[in-house]
mmCIF file of C-alpha atoms in Angstrom:
data_model
loop_
_atom_site.group_PDB
_atom_site.id
_atom_site.type_symbol
_atom_site.label_atom_id
_atom_site.label_comp_id
_atom_site.label_asym_id
_atom_site.label_seq_id
_atom_site.Cartn_x
_atom_site.Cartn_y
_atom_site.Cartn_z
ATOM 1 C CA UNK A 1 87.180 -148.481 -12.577
ATOM 2 C CA UNK A 2 87.382 -149.924 -16.089
ATOM 3 C CA UNK A 3 89.636 -147.054 -17.180
ATOM 4 C CA UNK A 4 91.966 -147.749 -14.262
ATOM 5 C CA UNK A 5 92.169 -151.454 -15.110
ATOM 6 C CA UNK A 6 92.873 -150.647 -18.748
ATOM 7 C CA UNK A 7 95.599 -148.251 -17.657
ATOM 8 C CA UNK A 8 97.153 -150.860 -15.357
ATOM 9 C CA UNK A 9 97.036 -153.470 -18.129
ATOM 10 C CA UNK A 10 98.784 -151.154 -20.544
ATOM 11 C CA UNK A 11 101.335 -150.159 -17.903
ATOM 12 C CA UNK A 12 102.111 -153.822 -17.321
ATOM 13 C CA UNK A 13 103.612 -154.115 -20.791
ATOM 14 C CA UNK A 14 106.978 -152.428 -20.911
ATOM 15 C CA UNK A 15 107.081 -152.694 -24.702
ATOM 16 C CA UNK A 16 103.895 -150.618 -24.878
ATOM 17 C CA UNK A 17 105.805 -147.662 -23.418
ATOM 18 C CA UNK A 18 106.732 -145.876 -26.660
ATOM 19 C CA UNK A 19 109.105 -143.263 -25.132
ATOM 20 C CA UNK A 20 110.970 -146.027 -23.287
ATOM 21 C CA UNK A 21 111.317 -148.086 -26.456
ATOM 22 C CA UNK A 22 112.682 -145.034 -28.290
ATOM 23 C CA UNK A 23 115.275 -144.551 -25.557
ATOM 24 C CA UNK A 24 116.268 -148.217 -25.696
ATOM 25 C CA UNK A 25 116.505 -148.097 -29.509
ATOM 26 C CA UNK A 26 118.809 -145.064 -29.313
ATOM 27 C CA UNK A 27 120.977 -146.854 -26.739
ATOM 28 C CA UNK A 28 121.173 -149.962 -28.916
ATOM 29 C CA UNK A 29 122.333 -148.036 -31.983
ATOM 30 C CA UNK A 30 124.813 -145.951 -30.005
ATOM 31 C CA UNK A 31 126.334 -148.916 -28.133
ATOM 32 C CA UNK A 32 126.926 -150.867 -31.343
ATOM 33 C CA UNK A 33 128.713 -147.863 -32.793
ATOM 34 C CA UNK A 34 130.852 -147.508 -29.681
ATOM 35 C CA UNK A 35 132.326 -150.969 -30.121
ATOM 36 C CA UNK A 36 132.916 -150.437 -33.830
ATOM 37 C CA UNK A 37 134.987 -147.367 -32.988
ATOM 38 C CA UNK A 38 137.005 -149.043 -30.235
ATOM 39 C CA UNK A 39 137.959 -152.019 -32.380
ATOM 40 C CA UNK A 40 138.974 -149.808 -35.302
ATOM 41 C CA UNK A 41 141.013 -147.622 -32.956
ATOM 42 C CA UNK A 42 142.929 -150.540 -31.432
ATOM 43 C CA UNK A 43 143.543 -152.001 -34.887
ATOM 44 C CA UNK A 44 144.832 -148.682 -36.222
ATOM 45 C CA UNK A 45 147.092 -147.856 -33.279
ATOM 46 C CA UNK A 46 148.218 -151.374 -32.408
ATOM 47 C CA UNK A 47 148.675 -153.009 -35.790
ATOM 48 C CA UNK A 48 149.021 -150.149 -38.276
ATOM 49 C CA UNK A 49 151.019 -147.684 -36.171
ATOM 50 C CA UNK A 50 152.763 -150.346 -34.009
ATOM 51 C CA UNK A 51 152.283 -148.340 -30.828
ATOM 52 C CA UNK A 52 154.194 -149.413 -27.728
ATOM 53 C CA UNK A 53 152.358 -151.032 -24.796
ATOM 54 C CA UNK A 54 152.638 -147.789 -22.811
ATOM 55 C CA UNK A 55 151.157 -145.805 -25.685
ATOM 56 C CA UNK A 56 148.265 -148.260 -25.911
ATOM 57 C CA UNK A 57 147.801 -148.007 -22.130
ATOM 58 C CA UNK A 58 147.577 -144.222 -22.510
ATOM 59 C CA UNK A 59 144.657 -144.763 -24.896
ATOM 60 C CA UNK A 60 142.832 -146.738 -22.200
ATOM 61 C CA UNK A 61 143.531 -144.025 -19.651
ATOM 62 C CA UNK A 62 142.193 -141.348 -22.009
ATOM 63 C CA UNK A 63 138.927 -143.292 -22.194
ATOM 64 C CA UNK A 64 138.770 -144.124 -18.464
ATOM 65 C CA UNK A 65 139.844 -140.865 -16.797
ATOM 66 C CA UNK A 66 136.799 -138.817 -17.914
ATOM 67 C CA UNK A 67 134.552 -141.566 -16.544
ATOM 68 C CA UNK A 68 136.327 -141.660 -13.168
ATOM 69 C CA UNK A 69 136.627 -137.906 -12.688
ATOM 70 C CA UNK A 70 133.611 -136.552 -14.540
ATOM 71 C CA UNK A 71 130.916 -138.959 -13.365
ATOM 72 C CA UNK A 72 129.706 -136.983 -10.319
ATOM 73 C CA UNK A 73 129.707 -133.670 -12.194
ATOM 74 C CA UNK A 74 127.838 -135.207 -15.137
ATOM 75 C CA UNK A 75 125.232 -136.567 -12.725
ATOM 76 C CA UNK A 76 124.846 -133.097 -11.269
ATOM 77 C CA UNK A 77 124.298 -131.607 -14.732
ATOM 78 C CA UNK A 78 121.734 -134.269 -15.632
ATOM 79 C CA UNK A 79 119.713 -133.272 -12.575
ATOM 80 C CA UNK A 80 119.875 -129.567 -13.389
ATOM 81 C CA UNK A 81 119.340 -129.441 -17.166
ATOM 82 C CA UNK A 82 117.017 -131.041 -19.672
ATOM 83 C CA UNK A 83 118.137 -134.627 -20.107
ATOM 84 C CA UNK A 84 116.813 -135.009 -23.618
ATOM 85 C CA UNK A 85 118.850 -132.008 -24.780
ATOM 86 C CA UNK A 86 121.959 -133.321 -23.011
ATOM 87 C CA UNK A 87 121.689 -136.711 -24.737
ATOM 88 C CA UNK A 88 121.094 -135.255 -28.185
ATOM 89 C CA UNK A 89 123.931 -132.765 -27.760
ATOM 90 C CA UNK A 90 126.248 -135.534 -26.573
ATOM 91 C CA UNK A 91 125.367 -137.730 -29.577
ATOM 92 C CA UNK A 92 125.983 -134.956 -32.084
ATOM 93 C CA UNK A 93 129.268 -133.984 -30.444
ATOM 94 C CA UNK A 94 130.468 -137.597 -30.469
ATOM 95 C CA UNK A 95 129.512 -137.940 -34.128
ATOM 96 C CA UNK A 96 131.862 -135.069 -34.978
ATOM 97 C CA UNK A 97 134.650 -136.327 -32.713
ATOM 98 C CA UNK A 98 134.653 -139.845 -34.187
ATOM 99 C CA UNK A 99 134.786 -138.485 -37.744
ATOM 100 C CA UNK A 100 137.893 -136.531 -36.753
ATOM 101 C CA UNK A 101 139.613 -139.847 -35.970
ATOM 102 C CA UNK A 102 139.635 -140.531 -39.715
ATOM 103 C CA UNK A 103 142.033 -137.597 -40.163
ATOM 104 C CA UNK A 104 144.171 -138.229 -37.041
ATOM 105 C CA UNK A 105 147.814 -138.657 -37.980
ATOM 106 C CA UNK A 106 149.522 -138.910 -34.595
ATOM 107 C CA UNK A 107 148.933 -140.371 -31.160
ATOM 108 C CA UNK A 108 148.551 -137.054 -29.382
ATOM 109 C CA UNK A 109 145.657 -136.167 -31.700
ATOM 110 C CA UNK A 110 144.032 -139.505 -30.860
ATOM 111 C CA UNK A 111 144.507 -138.823 -27.140
ATOM 112 C CA UNK A 112 142.819 -135.426 -27.343
ATOM 113 C CA UNK A 113 139.902 -136.808 -29.341
ATOM 114 C CA UNK A 114 139.428 -139.712 -26.937
ATOM 115 C CA UNK A 115 139.349 -137.434 -23.903
ATOM 116 C CA UNK A 116 136.779 -135.222 -25.636
ATOM 117 C CA UNK A 117 134.679 -138.238 -26.556
ATOM 118 C CA UNK A 118 134.990 -139.619 -23.022
ATOM 119 C CA UNK A 119 133.586 -136.380 -21.634
ATOM 120 C CA UNK A 120 130.580 -136.679 -23.947
ATOM 121 C CA UNK A 121 130.156 -140.350 -22.972
ATOM 122 C CA UNK A 122 130.089 -139.400 -19.307
ATOM 123 C CA UNK A 123 127.548 -136.678 -20.009
ATOM 124 C CA UNK A 124 125.257 -139.095 -21.865
ATOM 125 C CA UNK A 125 125.122 -141.952 -19.344
ATOM 126 C CA UNK A 126 123.567 -140.239 -16.292
ATOM 127 C CA UNK A 127 121.191 -138.303 -18.530
ATOM 128 C CA UNK A 128 120.018 -141.612 -20.019
ATOM 129 C CA UNK A 129 119.602 -143.181 -16.581
ATOM 130 C CA UNK A 130 117.673 -140.162 -15.326
ATOM 131 C CA UNK A 131 115.454 -140.134 -18.403
ATOM 132 C CA UNK A 132 114.765 -143.821 -17.853
ATOM 133 C CA UNK A 133 113.345 -142.999 -14.426
ATOM 134 C CA UNK A 134 111.164 -140.320 -15.998
ATOM 135 C CA UNK A 135 109.682 -142.710 -18.549
ATOM 136 C CA UNK A 136 109.257 -145.963 -16.597
ATOM 137 C CA UNK A 137 107.025 -146.562 -13.546
ATOM 138 C CA UNK A 138 108.778 -147.640 -10.354
ATOM 139 C CA UNK A 139 107.140 -151.078 -10.532
ATOM 140 C CA UNK A 140 108.804 -151.735 -13.904
ATOM 141 C CA UNK A 141 112.166 -150.143 -13.165
ATOM 142 C CA UNK A 142 113.946 -153.442 -12.462
ATOM 143 C CA UNK A 143 112.884 -154.876 -15.828
ATOM 144 C CA UNK A 144 113.851 -151.674 -17.623
ATOM 145 C CA UNK A 145 117.302 -151.563 -16.019
ATOM 146 C CA UNK A 146 117.854 -155.254 -16.778
ATOM 147 C CA UNK A 147 116.971 -154.692 -20.437
ATOM 148 C CA UNK A 148 119.277 -151.680 -20.663
ATOM 149 C CA UNK A 149 122.155 -153.621 -19.072
ATOM 150 C CA UNK A 150 121.581 -156.611 -21.363
ATOM 151 C CA UNK A 151 121.760 -154.363 -24.413
ATOM 152 C CA UNK A 152 125.150 -153.054 -23.285
ATOM 153 C CA UNK A 153 126.531 -156.592 -23.070
ATOM 154 C CA UNK A 154 124.871 -157.863 -26.255
ATOM 155 C CA UNK A 155 126.284 -154.967 -28.260
ATOM 156 C CA UNK A 156 129.720 -155.820 -26.884
ATOM 157 C CA UNK A 157 129.290 -159.187 -28.602
ATOM 158 C CA UNK A 158 127.772 -157.964 -31.875
ATOM 159 C CA UNK A 159 129.775 -154.744 -32.274
ATOM 160 C CA UNK A 160 133.343 -156.123 -32.297
ATOM 161 C CA UNK A 161 132.404 -159.063 -34.525
ATOM 162 C CA UNK A 162 130.752 -156.704 -36.987
ATOM 163 C CA UNK A 163 133.670 -154.301 -36.669
ATOM 164 C CA UNK A 164 136.148 -157.033 -37.538
ATOM 165 C CA UNK A 165 134.224 -157.761 -40.725
ATOM 166 C CA UNK A 166 134.021 -154.072 -41.649
ATOM 167 C CA UNK A 167 137.727 -153.470 -41.019
ATOM 168 C CA UNK A 168 138.629 -156.475 -43.162
ATOM 169 C CA UNK A 169 136.218 -155.545 -45.959
ATOM 170 C CA UNK A 170 136.276 -151.730 -46.071
ATOM 171 C CA UNK A 171 139.096 -150.524 -43.825
ATOM 172 C CA UNK A 172 139.430 -148.674 -40.550
ATOM 173 C CA UNK A 173 138.008 -145.374 -41.808
ATOM 174 C CA UNK A 174 134.710 -147.086 -42.656
ATOM 175 C CA UNK A 175 134.235 -148.058 -39.003
ATOM 176 C CA UNK A 176 134.732 -144.454 -37.895
ATOM 177 C CA UNK A 177 132.229 -143.173 -40.459
ATOM 178 C CA UNK A 178 129.648 -145.799 -39.532
ATOM 179 C CA UNK A 179 130.184 -145.082 -35.834
ATOM 180 C CA UNK A 180 129.583 -141.392 -36.471
ATOM 181 C CA UNK A 181 126.399 -142.256 -38.367
ATOM 182 C CA UNK A 182 125.140 -144.321 -35.418
ATOM 183 C CA UNK A 183 125.443 -141.327 -33.102
ATOM 184 C CA UNK A 184 123.519 -139.169 -35.563
ATOM 185 C CA UNK A 185 120.833 -141.855 -35.858
ATOM 186 C CA UNK A 186 120.660 -142.078 -32.073
ATOM 187 C CA UNK A 187 120.149 -138.302 -31.842
ATOM 188 C CA UNK A 188 117.356 -138.479 -34.432
ATOM 189 C CA UNK A 189 115.612 -141.228 -32.445
ATOM 190 C CA UNK A 190 115.920 -139.228 -29.229
ATOM 191 C CA UNK A 191 114.050 -136.312 -30.813
ATOM 192 C CA UNK A 192 110.892 -138.391 -30.368
ATOM 193 C CA UNK A 193 111.264 -138.433 -26.573
ATOM 194 C CA UNK A 194 109.070 -136.118 -24.495
ATOM 195 C CA UNK A 195 110.941 -133.065 -23.255
ATOM 196 C CA UNK A 196 109.530 -133.317 -19.742
ATOM 197 C CA UNK A 197 108.883 -136.324 -17.532
ATOM 198 C CA UNK A 198 106.199 -138.630 -18.882
ATOM 199 C CA UNK A 199 105.290 -139.729 -15.334
ATOM 200 C CA UNK A 200 104.006 -137.382 -12.669
ATOM 201 C CA UNK A 201 106.081 -137.225 -9.520
ATOM 202 C CA UNK A 202 104.694 -137.117 -6.020
ATOM 203 C CA UNK A 203 104.411 -133.761 -4.337
ATOM 204 C CA UNK A 204 107.037 -134.813 -1.792
ATOM 205 C CA UNK A 205 109.506 -135.584 -4.594
ATOM 206 C CA UNK A 206 108.802 -132.252 -6.278
ATOM 207 C CA UNK A 207 109.415 -130.420 -3.030
ATOM 208 C CA UNK A 208 112.660 -132.290 -2.505
ATOM 209 C CA UNK A 209 113.756 -131.444 -6.029
ATOM 210 C CA UNK A 210 113.114 -127.732 -5.527
ATOM 211 C CA UNK A 211 115.122 -127.665 -2.319
ATOM 212 C CA UNK A 212 117.885 -129.733 -3.897
ATOM 213 C CA UNK A 213 118.200 -127.263 -6.782
ATOM 214 C CA UNK A 214 119.363 -124.616 -4.344
ATOM 215 C CA UNK A 215 122.344 -126.682 -3.273
ATOM 216 C CA UNK A 216 125.634 -126.204 -5.049
ATOM 217 C CA UNK A 217 127.595 -128.988 -6.675
ATOM 218 C CA UNK A 218 130.256 -128.795 -3.965
ATOM 219 C CA UNK A 219 127.647 -129.101 -1.207
ATOM 220 C CA UNK A 220 126.074 -132.159 -2.810
ATOM 221 C CA UNK A 221 129.481 -133.772 -3.398
ATOM 222 C CA UNK A 222 130.501 -133.120 0.191
ATOM 223 C CA UNK A 223 127.271 -134.616 1.528
ATOM 224 C CA UNK A 224 127.618 -137.660 -0.724
ATOM 225 C CA UNK A 225 131.245 -138.267 0.296
ATOM 226 C CA UNK A 226 130.328 -138.037 3.965
ATOM 227 C CA UNK A 227 127.671 -140.693 3.500
ATOM 228 C CA UNK A 228 130.059 -142.996 1.620
ATOM 229 C CA UNK A 229 132.893 -142.564 4.160
ATOM 230 C CA UNK A 230 130.452 -143.373 6.943
ATOM 231 C CA UNK A 231 129.630 -146.731 5.303
ATOM 232 C CA UNK A 232 132.844 -148.817 5.128
ATOM 233 C CA UNK A 233 131.210 -151.609 3.135
ATOM 234 C CA UNK A 234 130.049 -149.203 0.425
ATOM 235 C CA UNK A 235 133.423 -147.435 0.387
ATOM 236 C CA UNK A 236 135.245 -150.753 0.002
ATOM 237 C CA UNK A 237 132.910 -151.811 -2.799
ATOM 238 C CA UNK A 238 133.376 -148.551 -4.708
ATOM 239 C CA UNK A 239 137.165 -148.669 -4.368
ATOM 240 C CA UNK A 240 137.232 -152.271 -5.572
ATOM 241 C CA UNK A 241 134.942 -151.472 -8.505
ATOM 242 C CA UNK A 242 137.047 -148.498 -9.635
ATOM 243 C CA UNK A 243 140.314 -150.461 -9.492
ATOM 244 C CA UNK A 244 138.880 -153.500 -11.265
ATOM 245 C CA UNK A 245 137.307 -151.430 -14.034
ATOM 246 C CA UNK A 246 140.542 -149.503 -14.542
ATOM 247 C CA UNK A 247 142.612 -152.691 -14.737
ATOM 248 C CA UNK A 248 140.031 -154.295 -17.019
ATOM 249 C CA UNK A 249 140.183 -151.332 -19.379
ATOM 250 C CA UNK A 250 143.968 -151.497 -19.534
ATOM 251 C CA UNK A 251 144.003 -155.284 -19.869
ATOM 252 C CA UNK A 252 141.511 -155.280 -22.740
ATOM 253 C CA UNK A 253 143.581 -152.773 -24.673
ATOM 254 C CA UNK A 254 146.744 -154.852 -24.247
ATOM 255 C CA UNK A 255 145.191 -157.727 -26.203
ATOM 256 C CA UNK A 256 146.640 -155.986 -29.253
ATOM 257 C CA UNK A 257 150.135 -156.252 -27.789
ATOM 258 C CA UNK A 258 149.584 -159.935 -27.045
ATOM 259 C CA UNK A 259 148.410 -160.591 -30.591
ATOM 260 C CA UNK A 260 151.530 -158.991 -32.042
ATOM 261 C CA UNK A 261 153.691 -161.408 -30.054
ATOM 262 C CA UNK A 262 151.922 -164.490 -31.443
ATOM 263 C CA UNK A 263 153.237 -165.494 -34.890
ATOM 264 C CA UNK A 264 150.667 -165.953 -37.601
ATOM 265 C CA UNK A 265 147.728 -164.423 -35.709
ATOM 266 C CA UNK A 266 145.395 -162.350 -37.893
ATOM 267 C CA UNK A 267 144.428 -158.940 -36.535
ATOM 268 C CA UNK A 268 140.804 -159.593 -37.514
ATOM 269 C CA UNK A 269 140.645 -162.092 -34.647
ATOM 270 C CA UNK A 270 140.689 -159.169 -32.196
ATOM 271 C CA UNK A 271 137.007 -158.458 -32.776
ATOM 272 C CA UNK A 272 136.031 -162.045 -32.052
ATOM 273 C CA UNK A 273 138.058 -162.077 -28.832
ATOM 274 C CA UNK A 274 136.362 -158.928 -27.552
ATOM 275 C CA UNK A 275 133.027 -160.446 -28.561
ATOM 276 C CA UNK A 276 133.853 -163.559 -26.534
ATOM 277 C CA UNK A 277 134.633 -161.322 -23.560
ATOM 278 C CA UNK A 278 131.239 -159.653 -23.929
ATOM 279 C CA UNK A 279 129.527 -163.046 -24.120
ATOM 280 C CA UNK A 280 131.215 -164.122 -20.896
ATOM 281 C CA UNK A 281 130.119 -160.907 -19.177
ATOM 282 C CA UNK A 282 126.537 -161.422 -20.307
ATOM 283 C CA UNK A 283 126.457 -165.052 -19.156
ATOM 284 C CA UNK A 284 127.933 -164.186 -15.754
ATOM 285 C CA UNK A 285 125.414 -161.352 -15.294
ATOM 286 C CA UNK A 286 122.556 -163.755 -16.038
ATOM 287 C CA UNK A 287 124.009 -166.310 -13.626
ATOM 288 C CA UNK A 288 124.457 -163.800 -10.813
ATOM 289 C CA UNK A 289 120.945 -162.416 -11.290
ATOM 290 C CA UNK A 290 119.597 -165.956 -11.099
ATOM 291 C CA UNK A 291 121.524 -166.744 -7.923
ATOM 292 C CA UNK A 292 120.776 -163.395 -6.322
ATOM 293 C CA UNK A 293 123.659 -160.897 -6.085
ATOM 294 C CA UNK A 294 122.016 -158.816 -3.352
ATOM 295 C CA UNK A 295 122.848 -161.404 -0.684
ATOM 296 C CA UNK A 296 126.643 -161.442 -1.057
ATOM 297 C CA UNK A 297 127.557 -158.438 -3.178
ATOM 298 C CA UNK A 298 131.177 -158.047 -2.092
ATOM 299 C CA UNK A 299 131.743 -161.808 -2.380
ATOM 300 C CA UNK A 300 130.668 -161.753 -6.028
ATOM 301 C CA UNK A 301 132.752 -158.654 -6.725
ATOM 302 C CA UNK A 302 135.834 -160.177 -5.100
ATOM 303 C CA UNK A 303 135.371 -163.477 -6.925
ATOM 304 C CA UNK A 304 135.057 -161.677 -10.249
ATOM 305 C CA UNK A 305 138.228 -159.670 -9.560
ATOM 306 C CA UNK A 306 140.167 -162.846 -8.707
ATOM 307 C CA UNK A 307 139.001 -164.627 -11.862
ATOM 308 C CA UNK A 308 139.981 -161.660 -14.046
ATOM 309 C CA UNK A 309 143.387 -161.548 -12.363
ATOM 310 C CA UNK A 310 143.947 -165.243 -13.061
ATOM 311 C CA UNK A 311 142.924 -164.806 -16.706
ATOM 312 C CA UNK A 312 145.233 -161.832 -17.278
ATOM 313 C CA UNK A 313 148.123 -163.582 -15.487
ATOM 314 C CA UNK A 314 147.722 -166.750 -17.527
ATOM 315 C CA UNK A 315 147.793 -164.695 -20.742
ATOM 316 C CA UNK A 316 151.349 -163.654 -19.906
ATOM 317 C CA UNK A 317 152.616 -167.200 -19.393
ATOM 318 C CA UNK A 318 154.716 -168.357 -22.304
ATOM 319 C CA UNK A 319 154.194 -172.034 -22.940
ATOM 320 C CA UNK A 320 157.148 -174.054 -24.276
ATOM 321 C CA UNK A 321 157.008 -174.874 -27.943
ATOM 322 C CA UNK A 322 157.570 -178.387 -29.187
ATOM 323 C CA UNK A 323 159.638 -178.844 -32.312
ATOM 324 C CA UNK A 324 159.199 -181.957 -34.380
ATOM 325 C CA UNK A 325 162.322 -182.814 -36.355
ATOM 326 C CA UNK A 326 161.686 -184.761 -39.525
ATOM 327 C CA UNK A 327 163.507 -188.009 -40.101
#
């Protein structure tokens, strides 16, 4: 009885879960590096190469398309192969890809590298989410997911601001090198994770997993699509989410184009603007979680889409300038 109480007391502290903390530390390092790389890329292409708006939009599409098309397949792979190995392999591959950006001399090379990196990003995310379920008890899963989501938003604030300082002080190449180093550091941290699940699954779950392993990817995709089509609310929510995320990705990248049209604006301000966007996302997530998003999910999603549309539309409005004649 005393051993059980001691176990429950230890399990109550999420920070006492060493494998979970290692996973969170790897995510933190990797996410910071991701934003360093994105800021340096937009600065290089938008300000140094003077890319057209369509060329900058193509960069956003190269980052978004692997996520939209490869997500289901990456989830399938994370359920079939060792998740720790998938995450480490993804980190090491991304480290090499980001270093190659230092030597990129044309846009088509950047496009190819971004698509390759996007594929590795997609491979990492479901493996991380699956590993999280292996390491954290069901009773603590909400707290663990909230912490992981908060880290993603916090790094969106810290990363661009830090990237702006690094670009100004050391140049664009330094951001790529540091980003590559963060992926290597993340892979080193992940080595400390257990190879197999740290928590024992129920016999019913094990049986389900064995039967599920016999199904092909096409069978699982077909079954999943049938479920989604049969639930109009879920289908509407997914369609709205995909469109909003795609437009948000394109809109964020076009900040560079907006900055070039404003006389006297320093390119280093780009990092602070992206950081402000991340701060707003974090504050809204905290507000929604406090109100309770489960009650009116589609209402919150629709309201967020409308607000983003108003913000992007207002950015394109040219205000009249007032000239003050002396004398």
